[in-house]
Every structure is written in C-alpha cells, then in structure tokens.
Amino acid sequence: QVQLVESGGGLVQSGGSLRLSCAASGFTLDYYAIGWFRQAPGKEREGVSCISSSDNSTYYPNSVKGRFTISRDNNGRTVNLQMNSLEPEDTAVYFCAGVYSRTTSPPKSAGEYTHWGQGTQVTVSS
C-alpha cells in the first residue's frame, strides 16, 4: 500500500517551533516531489512548501518564507518541515503530498499531487 503519514503536530505558543515529518510506507521518496499544504477552518488549502526530487529545489510562499524549511532525510523515506517563529495564523491541519516527478521545479498546486497523508493538527496559541 502506498501511503504517506504525517506526524509532529501539536500545541505551541506564539514564537515557538515544531518539526513535522512525512513518512512513506510502501515506497521511497527518492523520485517523488513532496509538498506540504495546510488548511485552516473556513480557508482554502494552501501550499506552504515543496521540494523536487531531481535536485531538491525548494519553494516557499511569502507567508512562510524565512520561517519554514523543508528537507529530506538521507534514508529516502522521510521529508521534514521545520517551522519556526510560529504565529496563530499558522494554525491549521498540515498535510504532506507526493507525486512521481523528476522536474527541477517542484509542483506547487495541490492538484498536481497524487498521494496524500491524513494530516496533523498544528495549533499556535497567542
């Protein structure tokens, strides 16, 4: 079974940090672009980071640039999202998604991804 599982969410105070992990089951992530998305109540799903498989090029929207960092573990099965300087506006369910892709620029839209995790809750209190 091809599956992605997120972990690492929780409750933190404003200004705190969390590290989310996306783990692959049934396949490795070596040839998969990976994206992190989030969805808050009443808001559209928003991409917060993605990474290519060809050369590990990354993308961040302005809302998280300078605060979030995406990276791959050397084991090829895990992609992490380090989140620093968290704000209440970052509160959402965070999803990881993957797609087989060897392009230099990683896919940025949710519709381009074929495999999705179930999400992990991140709550940032004031």
PDB file of N, CA and C in Angstrom, residues 1-61:
ATOM      1  N   GLN A   1       0.847  -1.181   0.000  1.00  0.00           N
ATOM      2  CA  GLN A   1       0.000   0.000   0.000  1.00  0.00           C
ATOM      3  C   GLN A   1       0.891   1.242   0.000  1.00  0.00           C
ATOM      4  N   VAL A   2       0.648   2.146  -0.924  1.00  0.00           N
ATOM      5  CA  VAL A   2       1.355   3.406  -0.990  1.00  0.00           C
ATOM      6  C   VAL A   2       0.659   4.379  -0.050  1.00  0.00           C
ATOM      7  N   GLN A   3       1.418   4.901   0.905  1.00  0.00           N
ATOM      8  CA  GLN A   3       0.810   5.735   1.931  1.00  0.00           C
ATOM      9  C   GLN A   3       1.821   6.749   2.460  1.00  0.00           C
ATOM     10  N   LEU A   4       1.327   7.932   2.788  1.00  0.00           N
ATOM     11  CA  LEU A   4       2.105   8.955   3.460  1.00  0.00           C
ATOM     12  C   LEU A   4       1.463   9.241   4.809  1.00  0.00           C
ATOM     13  N   VAL A   5       2.288   9.391   5.831  1.00  0.00           N
ATOM     14  CA  VAL A   5       1.801   9.631   7.178  1.00  0.00           C
ATOM     15  C   VAL A   5       2.535  10.818   7.770  1.00  0.00           C
ATOM     16  N   GLU A   6       1.773  11.819   8.219  1.00  0.00           N
ATOM     17  CA  GLU A   6       2.348  12.988   8.860  1.00  0.00           C
ATOM     18  C   GLU A   6       2.402  12.785  10.369  1.00  0.00           C
ATOM     19  N   SER A   7       3.380  13.415  10.999  1.00  0.00           N
ATOM     20  CA  SER A   7       3.479  13.406  12.446  1.00  0.00           C
ATOM     21  C   SER A   7       4.189  14.676  12.896  1.00  0.00           C
ATOM     22  N   GLY A   8       4.120  14.953  14.190  1.00  0.00           N
ATOM     23  CA  GLY A   8       4.848  16.069  14.769  1.00  0.00           C
ATOM     24  C   GLY A   8       4.017  17.277  15.119  1.00  0.00           C
ATOM     25  N   GLY A   9       2.739  17.257  14.794  1.00  0.00           N
ATOM     26  CA  GLY A   9       1.892  18.379  15.135  1.00  0.00           C
ATOM     27  C   GLY A   9       1.645  18.458  16.624  1.00  0.00           C
ATOM     28  N   GLY A  10       1.102  19.588  17.046  1.00  0.00           N
ATOM     29  CA  GLY A  10       0.814  19.784  18.450  1.00  0.00           C
ATOM     30  C   GLY A  10       0.441  21.216  18.747  1.00  0.00           C
ATOM     31  N   LEU A  11       0.449  21.541  20.027  1.00  0.00           N
ATOM     32  CA  LEU A  11       0.103  22.869  20.511  1.00  0.00           C
ATOM     33  C   LEU A  11       1.362  23.585  20.963  1.00  0.00           C
ATOM     34  N   VAL A  12       1.598  24.769  20.419  1.00  0.00           N
ATOM     35  CA  VAL A  12       2.746  25.575  20.813  1.00  0.00           C
ATOM     36  C   VAL A  12       2.300  27.018  21.000  1.00  0.00           C
ATOM     37  N   GLN A  13       3.081  27.760  21.756  1.00  0.00           N
ATOM     38  CA  GLN A  13       2.824  29.177  21.932  1.00  0.00           C
ATOM     39  C   GLN A  13       3.399  29.976  20.771  1.00  0.00           C
ATOM     40  N   SER A  14       2.846  31.146  20.565  1.00  0.00           N
ATOM     41  CA  SER A  14       3.347  32.033  19.533  1.00  0.00           C
ATOM     42  C   SER A  14       4.852  32.243  19.691  1.00  0.00           C
ATOM     43  N   GLY A  15       5.569  32.130  18.582  1.00  0.00           N
ATOM     44  CA  GLY A  15       7.015  32.249  18.601  1.00  0.00           C
ATOM     45  C   GLY A  15       7.737  30.931  18.741  1.00  0.00           C
ATOM     46  N   GLY A  16       7.010  29.866  19.000  1.00  0.00           N
ATOM     47  CA  GLY A  16       7.609  28.563  19.167  1.00  0.00           C
ATOM     48  C   GLY A  16       7.882  27.861  17.855  1.00  0.00           C
ATOM     49  N   SER A  17       8.368  26.622  17.960  1.00  0.00           N
ATOM     50  CA  SER A  17       8.763  25.841  16.796  1.00  0.00           C
ATOM     51  C   SER A  17       8.189  24.439  16.859  1.00  0.00           C
ATOM     52  N   LEU A  18       7.975  23.861  15.692  1.00  0.00           N
ATOM     53  CA  LEU A  18       7.592  22.470  15.547  1.00  0.00           C
ATOM     54  C   LEU A  18       8.293  21.897  14.333  1.00  0.00           C
ATOM     55  N   ARG A  19       8.563  20.598  14.373  1.00  0.00           N
ATOM     56  CA  ARG A  19       9.084  19.896  13.220  1.00  0.00           C
ATOM     57  C   ARG A  19       8.092  18.813  12.824  1.00  0.00           C
ATOM     58  N   LEU A  20       7.550  18.929  11.623  1.00  0.00           N
ATOM     59  CA  LEU A  20       6.649  17.931  11.082  1.00  0.00           C
ATOM     60  C   LEU A  20       7.424  16.947  10.225  1.00  0.00           C
ATOM     61  N   SER A  21       6.976  15.704  10.216  1.00  0.00           N
ATOM     62  CA  SER A  21       7.590  14.680   9.391  1.00  0.00           C
ATOM     63  C   SER A  21       6.547  14.028   8.507  1.00  0.00           C
ATOM     64  N   CYS A  22       6.945  13.694   7.299  1.00  0.00           N
ATOM     65  CA  CYS A  22       6.122  12.971   6.345  1.00  0.00           C
ATOM     66  C   CYS A  22       6.855  11.688   6.013  1.00  0.00           C
ATOM     67  N   ALA A  23       6.293  10.558   6.396  1.00  0.00           N
ATOM     68  CA  ALA A  23       6.943   9.266   6.223  1.00  0.00           C
ATOM     69  C   ALA A  23       6.228   8.442   5.164  1.00  0.00           C
ATOM     70  N   ALA A  24       7.007   7.810   4.301  1.00  0.00           N
ATOM     71  CA  ALA A  24       6.465   6.985   3.233  1.00  0.00           C
ATOM     72  C   ALA A  24       6.353   5.539   3.667  1.00  0.00           C
ATOM     73  N   SER A  25       5.256   4.913   3.289  1.00  0.00           N
ATOM     74  CA  SER A  25       5.049   3.488   3.505  1.00  0.00           C
ATOM     75  C   SER A  25       4.782   2.830   2.161  1.00  0.00           C
ATOM     76  N   GLY A  26       5.556   1.805   1.835  1.00  0.00           N
ATOM     77  CA  GLY A  26       5.368   1.095   0.587  1.00  0.00           C
ATOM     78  C   GLY A  26       6.211   1.602  -0.569  1.00  0.00           C
ATOM     79  N   PHE A  27       6.907   2.699  -0.377  1.00  0.00           N
ATOM     80  CA  PHE A  27       7.773   3.237  -1.420  1.00  0.00           C
ATOM     81  C   PHE A  27       8.754   4.214  -0.785  1.00  0.00           C
ATOM     82  N   THR A  28       9.804   4.546  -1.509  1.00  0.00           N
ATOM     83  CA  THR A  28      10.733   5.577  -1.076  1.00  0.00           C
ATOM     84  C   THR A  28      10.393   6.878  -1.789  1.00  0.00           C
ATOM     85  N   LEU A  29      10.907   7.964  -1.246  1.00  0.00           N
ATOM     86  CA  LEU A  29      10.599   9.286  -1.773  1.00  0.00           C
ATOM     87  C   LEU A  29      11.678   9.829  -2.704  1.00  0.00           C
ATOM     88  N   ASP A  30      12.627   8.994  -3.083  1.00  0.00           N
ATOM     89  CA  ASP A  30      13.767   9.458  -3.869  1.00  0.00           C
ATOM     90  C   ASP A  30      13.359  10.113  -5.178  1.00  0.00           C
ATOM     91  N   TYR A  31      12.299   9.605  -5.803  1.00  0.00           N
ATOM     92  CA  TYR A  31      11.879  10.107  -7.107  1.00  0.00           C
ATOM     93  C   TYR A  31      10.551  10.845  -7.026  1.00  0.00           C
ATOM     94  N   TYR A  32      10.167  11.264  -5.846  1.00  0.00           N
ATOM     95  CA  TYR A  32       8.913  11.954  -5.637  1.00  0.00           C
ATOM     96  C   TYR A  32       9.145  13.386  -5.193  1.00  0.00           C
ATOM     97  N   ALA A  33       8.467  14.300  -5.865  1.00  0.00           N
ATOM     98  CA  ALA A  33       8.354  15.639  -5.324  1.00  0.00           C
ATOM     99  C   ALA A  33       7.388  15.598  -4.141  1.00  0.00           C
ATOM    100  N   ILE A  34       7.694  16.347  -3.099  1.00  0.00           N
ATOM    101  CA  ILE A  34       6.879  16.363  -1.896  1.00  0.00           C
ATOM    102  C   ILE A  34       6.443  17.797  -1.603  1.00  0.00           C
ATOM    103  N   GLY A  35       5.178  17.954  -1.303  1.00  0.00           N
ATOM    104  CA  GLY A  35       4.650  19.248  -0.917  1.00  0.00           C
ATOM    105  C   GLY A  35       3.991  19.188   0.440  1.00  0.00           C
ATOM    106  N   TRP A  36       4.062  20.285   1.165  1.00  0.00           N
ATOM    107  CA  TRP A  36       3.320  20.465   2.405  1.00  0.00           C
ATOM    108  C   TRP A  36       2.222  21.490   2.164  1.00  0.00           C
ATOM    109  N   PHE A  37       1.026  21.157   2.595  1.00  0.00           N
ATOM    110  CA  PHE A  37      -0.127  22.019   2.470  1.00  0.00           C
ATOM    111  C   PHE A  37      -0.808  22.146   3.823  1.00  0.00           C
ATOM    112  N   ARG A  38      -1.561  23.198   4.007  1.00  0.00           N
ATOM    113  CA  ARG A  38      -2.306  23.368   5.244  1.00  0.00           C
ATOM    114  C   ARG A  38      -3.698  23.892   4.942  1.00  0.00           C
ATOM    115  N   GLN A  39      -4.613  23.576   5.832  1.00  0.00           N
ATOM    116  CA  GLN A  39      -5.975  24.044   5.682  1.00  0.00           C
ATOM    117  C   GLN A  39      -6.526  24.428   7.050  1.00  0.00           C
ATOM    118  N   ALA A  40      -6.882  25.688   7.179  1.00  0.00           N
ATOM    119  CA  ALA A  40      -7.496  26.206   8.391  1.00  0.00           C
ATOM    120  C   ALA A  40      -9.004  26.272   8.188  1.00  0.00           C
ATOM    121  N   PRO A  41      -9.772  26.262   9.277  1.00  0.00           N
ATOM    122  CA  PRO A  41     -11.225  26.335   9.144  1.00  0.00           C
ATOM    123  C   PRO A  41     -11.666  27.538   8.327  1.00  0.00           C
ATOM    124  N   GLY A  42     -12.520  27.297   7.345  1.00  0.00           N
ATOM    125  CA  GLY A  42     -13.047  28.361   6.523  1.00  0.00           C
ATOM    126  C   GLY A  42     -12.107  28.904   5.471  1.00  0.00           C
ATOM    127  N   LYS A  43     -10.938  28.299   5.305  1.00  0.00           N
ATOM    128  CA  LYS A  43      -9.967  28.777   4.332  1.00  0.00           C
ATOM    129  C   LYS A  43      -9.639  27.691   3.316  1.00  0.00           C
ATOM    130  N   GLU A  44      -9.152  28.126   2.170  1.00  0.00           N
ATOM    131  CA  GLU A  44      -8.737  27.193   1.128  1.00  0.00           C
ATOM    132  C   GLU A  44      -7.441  26.503   1.523  1.00  0.00           C
ATOM    133  N   ARG A  45      -7.222  25.321   0.980  1.00  0.00           N
ATOM    134  CA  ARG A  45      -5.971  24.626   1.201  1.00  0.00           C
ATOM    135  C   ARG A  45      -4.834  25.432   0.577  1.00  0.00           C
ATOM    136  N   GLU A  46      -3.780  25.611   1.343  1.00  0.00           N
ATOM    137  CA  GLU A  46      -2.682  26.486   0.968  1.00  0.00           C
ATOM    138  C   GLU A  46      -1.368  25.714   0.970  1.00  0.00           C
ATOM    139  N   GLY A  47      -0.617  25.826  -0.105  1.00  0.00           N
ATOM    140  CA  GLY A  47       0.702  25.233  -0.139  1.00  0.00           C
ATOM    141  C   GLY A  47       1.679  26.057   0.680  1.00  0.00           C
ATOM    142  N   VAL A  48       2.484  25.406   1.508  1.00  0.00           N
ATOM    143  CA  VAL A  48       3.449  26.111   2.339  1.00  0.00           C
ATOM    144  C   VAL A  48       4.894  25.764   1.994  1.00  0.00           C
ATOM    145  N   SER A  49       5.102  24.700   1.244  1.00  0.00           N
ATOM    146  CA  SER A  49       6.450  24.337   0.832  1.00  0.00           C
ATOM    147  C   SER A  49       6.397  23.151  -0.108  1.00  0.00           C
ATOM    148  N   CYS A  50       7.398  23.024  -0.953  1.00  0.00           N
ATOM    149  CA  CYS A  50       7.542  21.824  -1.775  1.00  0.00           C
ATOM    150  C   CYS A  50       8.998  21.654  -2.145  1.00  0.00           C
ATOM    151  N   ILE A  51       9.357  20.416  -2.490  1.00  0.00           N
ATOM    152  CA  ILE A  51      10.741  20.090  -2.798  1.00  0.00           C
ATOM    153  C   ILE A  51      10.764  19.117  -3.968  1.00  0.00           C
ATOM    154  N   SER A  52      11.656  19.345  -4.912  1.00  0.00           N
ATOM    155  CA  SER A  52      11.762  18.480  -6.077  1.00  0.00           C
ATOM    156  C   SER A  52      12.560  17.228  -5.748  1.00  0.00           C
ATOM    157  N   SER A  53      12.481  16.236  -6.627  1.00  0.00           N
ATOM    158  CA  SER A  53      13.280  15.024  -6.471  1.00  0.00           C
ATOM    159  C   SER A  53      14.563  15.065  -7.282  1.00  0.00           C
ATOM    160  N   SER A  54      14.611  15.883  -8.330  1.00  0.00           N
ATOM    161  CA  SER A  54      15.765  15.914  -9.217  1.00  0.00           C
ATOM    162  C   SER A  54      16.986  16.535  -8.562  1.00  0.00           C
ATOM    163  N   ASP A  55      16.797  17.673  -7.909  1.00  0.00           N
ATOM    164  CA  ASP A  55      17.926  18.365  -7.295  1.00  0.00           C
ATOM    165  C   ASP A  55      17.574  18.993  -5.954  1.00  0.00           C
ATOM    166  N   ASN A  56      16.427  18.620  -5.385  1.00  0.00           N
ATOM    167  CA  ASN A  56      15.963  19.136  -4.095  1.00  0.00           C
ATOM    168  C   ASN A  56      15.767  20.644  -4.090  1.00  0.00           C
ATOM    169  N   SER A  57      15.362  21.175  -5.237  1.00  0.00           N
ATOM    170  CA  SER A  57      14.963  22.575  -5.275  1.00  0.00           C
ATOM    171  C   SER A  57      13.719  22.764  -4.425  1.00  0.00           C
ATOM    172  N   THR A  58      13.619  23.901  -3.775  1.00  0.00           N
ATOM    173  CA  THR A  58      12.518  24.157  -2.852  1.00  0.00           C
ATOM    174  C   THR A  58      11.772  25.417  -3.225  1.00  0.00           C
ATOM    175  N   TYR A  59      10.559  25.497  -2.721  1.00  0.00           N
ATOM    176  CA  TYR A  59       9.715  26.664  -2.929  1.00  0.00           C
ATOM    177  C   TYR A  59       8.972  26.974  -1.639  1.00  0.00           C
ATOM    178  N   TYR A  60       8.842  28.267  -1.332  1.00  0.00           N
ATOM    179  CA  TYR A  60       8.075  28.720  -0.185  1.00  0.00           C
ATOM    180  C   TYR A  60       7.262  29.945  -0.579  1.00  0.00           C
ATOM    181  N   PRO A  61       5.998  29.987  -0.213  1.00  0.00           N
ATOM    182  CA  PRO A  61       5.235  31.216  -0.436  1.00  0.00           C
ATOM    183  C   PRO A  61       5.661  32.287   0.563  1.00  0.00           C
TER     184      PRO A  61
END
